[in-house]
Coordinates of C-alpha atoms in Angstrom, one line a residue:
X1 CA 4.2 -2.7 -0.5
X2 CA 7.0 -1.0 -1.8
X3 CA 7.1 3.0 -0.3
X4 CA 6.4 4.6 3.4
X5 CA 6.1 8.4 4.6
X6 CA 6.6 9.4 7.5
X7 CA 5.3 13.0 8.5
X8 CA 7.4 14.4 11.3
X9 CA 11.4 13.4 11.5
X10 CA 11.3 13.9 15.4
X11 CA 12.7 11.3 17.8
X12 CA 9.8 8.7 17.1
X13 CA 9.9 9.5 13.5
X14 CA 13.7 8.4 13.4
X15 CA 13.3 5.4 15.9
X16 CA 10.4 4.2 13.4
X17 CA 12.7 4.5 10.1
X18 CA 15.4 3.2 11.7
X19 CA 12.9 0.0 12.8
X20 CA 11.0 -0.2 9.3
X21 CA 14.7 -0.4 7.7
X22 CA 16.3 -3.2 10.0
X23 CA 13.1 -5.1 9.5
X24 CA 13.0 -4.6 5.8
X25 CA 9.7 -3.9 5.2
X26 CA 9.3 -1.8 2.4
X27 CA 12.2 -0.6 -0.3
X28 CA 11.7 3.0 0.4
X29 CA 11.2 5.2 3.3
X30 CA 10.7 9.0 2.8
X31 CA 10.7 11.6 6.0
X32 CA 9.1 14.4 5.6
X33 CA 9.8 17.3 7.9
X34 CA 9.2 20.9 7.8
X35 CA 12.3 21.5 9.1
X36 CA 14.2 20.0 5.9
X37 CA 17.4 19.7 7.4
X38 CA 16.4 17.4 10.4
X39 CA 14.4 15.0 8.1
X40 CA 17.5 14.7 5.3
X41 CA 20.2 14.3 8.2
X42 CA 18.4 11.6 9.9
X43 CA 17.6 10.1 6.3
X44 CA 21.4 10.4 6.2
X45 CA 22.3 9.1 9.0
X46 CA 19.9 6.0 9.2
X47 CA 21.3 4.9 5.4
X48 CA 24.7 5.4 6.6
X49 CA 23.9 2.7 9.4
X50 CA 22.4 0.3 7.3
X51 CA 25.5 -1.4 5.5
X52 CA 26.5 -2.6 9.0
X53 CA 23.3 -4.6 9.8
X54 CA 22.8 -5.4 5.6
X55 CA 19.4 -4.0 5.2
X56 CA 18.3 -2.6 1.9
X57 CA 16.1 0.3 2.3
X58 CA 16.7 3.6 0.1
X59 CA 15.7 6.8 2.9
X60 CA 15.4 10.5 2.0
X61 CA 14.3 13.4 3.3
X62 CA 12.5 16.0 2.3
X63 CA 10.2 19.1 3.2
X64 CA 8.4 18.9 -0.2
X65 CA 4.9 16.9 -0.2
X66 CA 5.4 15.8 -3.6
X67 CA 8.1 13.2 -2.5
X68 CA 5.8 10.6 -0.3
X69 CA 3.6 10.5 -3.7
X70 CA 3.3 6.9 -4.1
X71 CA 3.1 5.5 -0.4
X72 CA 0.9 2.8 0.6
X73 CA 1.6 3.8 4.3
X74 CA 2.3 7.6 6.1
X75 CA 2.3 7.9 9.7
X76 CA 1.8 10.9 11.1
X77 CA 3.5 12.0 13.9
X78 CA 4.1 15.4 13.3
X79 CA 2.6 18.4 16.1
X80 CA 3.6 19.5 19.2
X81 CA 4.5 16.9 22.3
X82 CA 3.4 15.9 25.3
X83 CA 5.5 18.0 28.1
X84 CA 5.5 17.1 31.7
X85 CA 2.3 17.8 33.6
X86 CA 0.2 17.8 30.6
X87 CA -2.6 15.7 29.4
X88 CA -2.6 14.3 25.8
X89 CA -5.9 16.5 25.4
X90 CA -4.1 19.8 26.0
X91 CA -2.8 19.4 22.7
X92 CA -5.8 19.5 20.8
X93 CA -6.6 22.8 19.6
X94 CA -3.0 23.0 18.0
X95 CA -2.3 19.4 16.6
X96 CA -5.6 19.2 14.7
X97 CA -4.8 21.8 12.5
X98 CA -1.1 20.5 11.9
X99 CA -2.8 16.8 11.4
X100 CA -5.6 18.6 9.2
X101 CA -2.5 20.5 6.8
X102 CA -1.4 17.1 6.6
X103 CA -4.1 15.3 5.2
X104 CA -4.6 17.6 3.0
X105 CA -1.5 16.5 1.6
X106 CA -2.1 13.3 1.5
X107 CA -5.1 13.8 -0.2
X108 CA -3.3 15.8 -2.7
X109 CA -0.1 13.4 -3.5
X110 CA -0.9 10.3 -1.9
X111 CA -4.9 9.8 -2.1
X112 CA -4.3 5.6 -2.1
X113 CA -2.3 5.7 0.7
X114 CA -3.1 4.7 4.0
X115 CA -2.8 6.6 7.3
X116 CA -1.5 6.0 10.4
X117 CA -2.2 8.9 12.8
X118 CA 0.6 9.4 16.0
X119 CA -0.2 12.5 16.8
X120 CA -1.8 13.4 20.2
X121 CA -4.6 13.2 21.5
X122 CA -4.5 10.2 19.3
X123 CA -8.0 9.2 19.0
X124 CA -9.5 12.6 18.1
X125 CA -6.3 13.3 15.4
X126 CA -7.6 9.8 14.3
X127 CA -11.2 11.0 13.9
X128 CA -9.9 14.4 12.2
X129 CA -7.6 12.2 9.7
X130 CA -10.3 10.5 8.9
X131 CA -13.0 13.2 8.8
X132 CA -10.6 15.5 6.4
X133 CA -9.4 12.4 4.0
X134 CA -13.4 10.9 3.1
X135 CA -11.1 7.3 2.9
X136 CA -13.0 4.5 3.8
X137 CA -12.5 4.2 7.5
X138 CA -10.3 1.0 6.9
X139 CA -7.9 3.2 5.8
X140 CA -7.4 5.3 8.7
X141 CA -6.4 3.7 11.6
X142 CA -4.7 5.5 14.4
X143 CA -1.5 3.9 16.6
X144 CA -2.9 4.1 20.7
X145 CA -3.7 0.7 21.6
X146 CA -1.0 -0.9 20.5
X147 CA 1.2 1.5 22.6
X148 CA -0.8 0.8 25.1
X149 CA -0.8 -3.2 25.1
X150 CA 2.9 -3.3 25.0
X151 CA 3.2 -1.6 28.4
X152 CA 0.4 -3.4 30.2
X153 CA 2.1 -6.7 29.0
X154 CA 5.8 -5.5 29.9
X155 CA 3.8 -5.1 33.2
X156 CA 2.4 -8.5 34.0
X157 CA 5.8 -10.1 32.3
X158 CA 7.5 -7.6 35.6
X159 CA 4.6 -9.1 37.9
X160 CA 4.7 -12.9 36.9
X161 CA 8.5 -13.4 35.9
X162 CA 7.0 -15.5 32.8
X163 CA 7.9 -15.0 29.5
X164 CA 6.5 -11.4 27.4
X165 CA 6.0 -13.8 24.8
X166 CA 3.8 -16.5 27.0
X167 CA 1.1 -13.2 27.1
X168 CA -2.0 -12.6 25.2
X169 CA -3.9 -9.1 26.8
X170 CA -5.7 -6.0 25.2
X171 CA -6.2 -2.6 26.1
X172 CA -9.4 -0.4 24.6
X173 CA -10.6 3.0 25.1
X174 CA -9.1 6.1 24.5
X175 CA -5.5 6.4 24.6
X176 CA -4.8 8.9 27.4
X177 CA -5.9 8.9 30.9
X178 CA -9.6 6.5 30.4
X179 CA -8.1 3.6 29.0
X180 CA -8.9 0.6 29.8
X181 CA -6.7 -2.4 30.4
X182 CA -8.6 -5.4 30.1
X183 CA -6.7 -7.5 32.9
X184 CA -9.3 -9.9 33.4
X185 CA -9.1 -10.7 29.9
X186 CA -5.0 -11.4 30.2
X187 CA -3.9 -14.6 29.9
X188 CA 0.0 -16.3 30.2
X189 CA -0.2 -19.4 28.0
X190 CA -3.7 -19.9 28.1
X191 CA -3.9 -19.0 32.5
X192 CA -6.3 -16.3 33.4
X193 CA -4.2 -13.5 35.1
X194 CA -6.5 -13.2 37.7
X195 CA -5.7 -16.8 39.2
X196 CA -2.1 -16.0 39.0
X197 CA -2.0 -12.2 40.8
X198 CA -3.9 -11.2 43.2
X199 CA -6.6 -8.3 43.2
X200 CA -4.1 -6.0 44.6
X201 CA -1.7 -6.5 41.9
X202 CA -4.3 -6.5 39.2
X203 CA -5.5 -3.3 39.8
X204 CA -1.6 -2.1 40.5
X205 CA -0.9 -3.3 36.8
X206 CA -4.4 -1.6 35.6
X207 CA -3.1 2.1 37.3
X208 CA 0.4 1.3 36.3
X209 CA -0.6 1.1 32.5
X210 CA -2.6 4.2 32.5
X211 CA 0.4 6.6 34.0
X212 CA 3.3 4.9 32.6
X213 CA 3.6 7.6 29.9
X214 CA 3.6 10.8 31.6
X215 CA 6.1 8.9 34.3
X216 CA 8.5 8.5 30.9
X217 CA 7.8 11.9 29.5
X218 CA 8.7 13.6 33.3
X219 CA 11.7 11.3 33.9
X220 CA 13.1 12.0 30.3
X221 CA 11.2 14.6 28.5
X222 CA 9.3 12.1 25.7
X223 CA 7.9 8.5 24.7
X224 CA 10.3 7.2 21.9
X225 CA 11.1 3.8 21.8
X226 CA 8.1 2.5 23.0
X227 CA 5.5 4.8 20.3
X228 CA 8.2 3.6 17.4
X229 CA 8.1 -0.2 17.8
X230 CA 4.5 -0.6 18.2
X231 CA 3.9 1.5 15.3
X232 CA 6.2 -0.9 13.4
X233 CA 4.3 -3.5 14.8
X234 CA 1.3 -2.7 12.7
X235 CA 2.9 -1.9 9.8
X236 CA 4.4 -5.2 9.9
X237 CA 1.1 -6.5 10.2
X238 CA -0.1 -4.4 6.9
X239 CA 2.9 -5.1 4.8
X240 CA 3.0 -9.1 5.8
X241 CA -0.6 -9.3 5.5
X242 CA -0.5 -10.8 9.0
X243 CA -4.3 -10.4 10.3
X244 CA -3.4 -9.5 13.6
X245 CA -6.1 -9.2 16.2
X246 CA -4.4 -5.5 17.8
X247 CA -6.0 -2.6 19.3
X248 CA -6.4 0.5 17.2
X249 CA -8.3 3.7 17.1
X250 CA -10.4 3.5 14.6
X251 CA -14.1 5.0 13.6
X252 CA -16.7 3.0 14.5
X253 CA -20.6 2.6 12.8
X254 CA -22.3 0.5 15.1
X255 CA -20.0 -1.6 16.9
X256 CA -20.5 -1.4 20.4
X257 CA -23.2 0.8 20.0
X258 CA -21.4 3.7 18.6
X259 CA -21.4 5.7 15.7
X260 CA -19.2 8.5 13.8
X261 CA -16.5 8.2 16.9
X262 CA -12.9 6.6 16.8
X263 CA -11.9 5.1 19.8
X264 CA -9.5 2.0 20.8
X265 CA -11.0 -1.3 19.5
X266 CA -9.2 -4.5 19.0
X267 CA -9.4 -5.1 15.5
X268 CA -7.9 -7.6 12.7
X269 CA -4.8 -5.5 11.3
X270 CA -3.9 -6.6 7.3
X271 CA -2.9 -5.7 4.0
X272 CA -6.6 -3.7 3.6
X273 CA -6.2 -1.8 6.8
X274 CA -8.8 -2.5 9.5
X275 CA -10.5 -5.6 7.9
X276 CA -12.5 -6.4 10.8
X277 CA -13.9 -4.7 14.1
X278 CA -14.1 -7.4 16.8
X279 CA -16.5 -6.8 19.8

């Protein structure tokens, strides 16, 4: 894969490009922003960084659609944020007619592209995205759980003392306040999580993961880091053709015994998009 859009040159836009160009996954990364001048200074400012760590990735910006014609991948993280004492759902009524503009877009310039909806609440922009493109559902596939997963696991690595990498877990459900980390599921190196913690510290880490973000977005005004890296994370898995079983909202016909919804379900992440739904 050669090309990437982002849609919104915000913080987490900015953190991602940044990421995408250390890692070197594509050649080109385009940000799109309707305020041109943000998305062309970051654009700026991220090649301008990249001859110290060696990476060769061309960035622009732009406020013109035309310019992510040609991407395999846009995420979309443009809409209004989360701000302190709000619920992802409060955002609903504005974000999905930004994230329906937006595909429109796509549709227009990009129609092979896939599409990685940010935006919040994440798993109804995920059903709009797909709803407004007609892609095949493998194609639209929204960023939640994998948010999600990394906290709950920087959790039980804070609980245990063992090593972030030593832990396999899952989160499914909505991304917001319902989610559902699966701690009985957890495992470090194979252990069951429940015989290492005890119930009281299971269900600290299951209430922990559900509020961490509006704990962030009070303390500091907004999720960046966090959002940016797990949404790398998947592209990674698209670009390497990795097949990694991660959590993602995506629109389900069936599996477990739903239909015409997108949700959080773990699913194999590769170079086709969702390739499989696991249940």
């Amino acid at each position: 894969m050669s090309k990437i859009s982002l849609i919104g040159a915000g913080q987490i836009g900015g953190t991602l490009a940044h990421l995408i160009g250390i890692k070197e996954l594509v050649n080109e990364v385009v940000l799109f922003d309707v305020a041109s001048g943000i998305a062309k200074g970051k654009a700026l400012d991220i090649a301008q960084s990249s001859s110290v760590d060696g990476f060769n990735v061309k960035f622009s910006g732009t406020d013109d659609y035309k310019d992510i014609k040609g991407s395999d991948v846009i995420i979309i993280t443009a809409g209004v944020p989360r701000k302190p004492g709000m619920t992802r759902m409060d955002l609903l009524k504005i974000n999905a007619g930004v994230v329906k503009d937006v595909v429109g877009n796509i549709k227009k310039f990009a129609d092979d592209a896939m599409i990685i909806p940010v935006t919040n609440p994440l798993d109804p922009m995920a059903q709009i995205a797909y709803k407004t493109s007609g892609f095949d559902r493998s194609r639209v596939f929204g960023m939640g759980g994998m948010l999600d997963l990394s906290r709950f696991k920087q959790f039980i690595h804070e609980a245990t003392g063992y090593s972030r990498e030593s832990t396999k877990a899952l989160v499914i459900g909505e991304h917001g306040e319902n989610m559902l980390p699966l701690t009985r599921f957890a495992t470090v190196s194979g252990i069951p999580l429940p015989t290492l913690l005890p119930k009281e510290k299971l269900d600290e880490i299951f209430t922990a993961t559900k509020g961490v973000a509006a704990e962030v977005i009070k303390l500091k005004g907004a999720t960046v880091h966090a959002p940016g890296n797990a949404i790398s994370a998947m592209i990674e898995s698209v670009v390497q053709d990795k097949k990694q079983v991660i959590p993602v909202s995506t629109n389900l016909d069936g599996e477990y015994g739903q239909k015409d919804v997108s949700i959080g379900v773990p699913a194999v992440v590769g170079k086709n998009g969702v390739e499989k739904i696991l249940e």
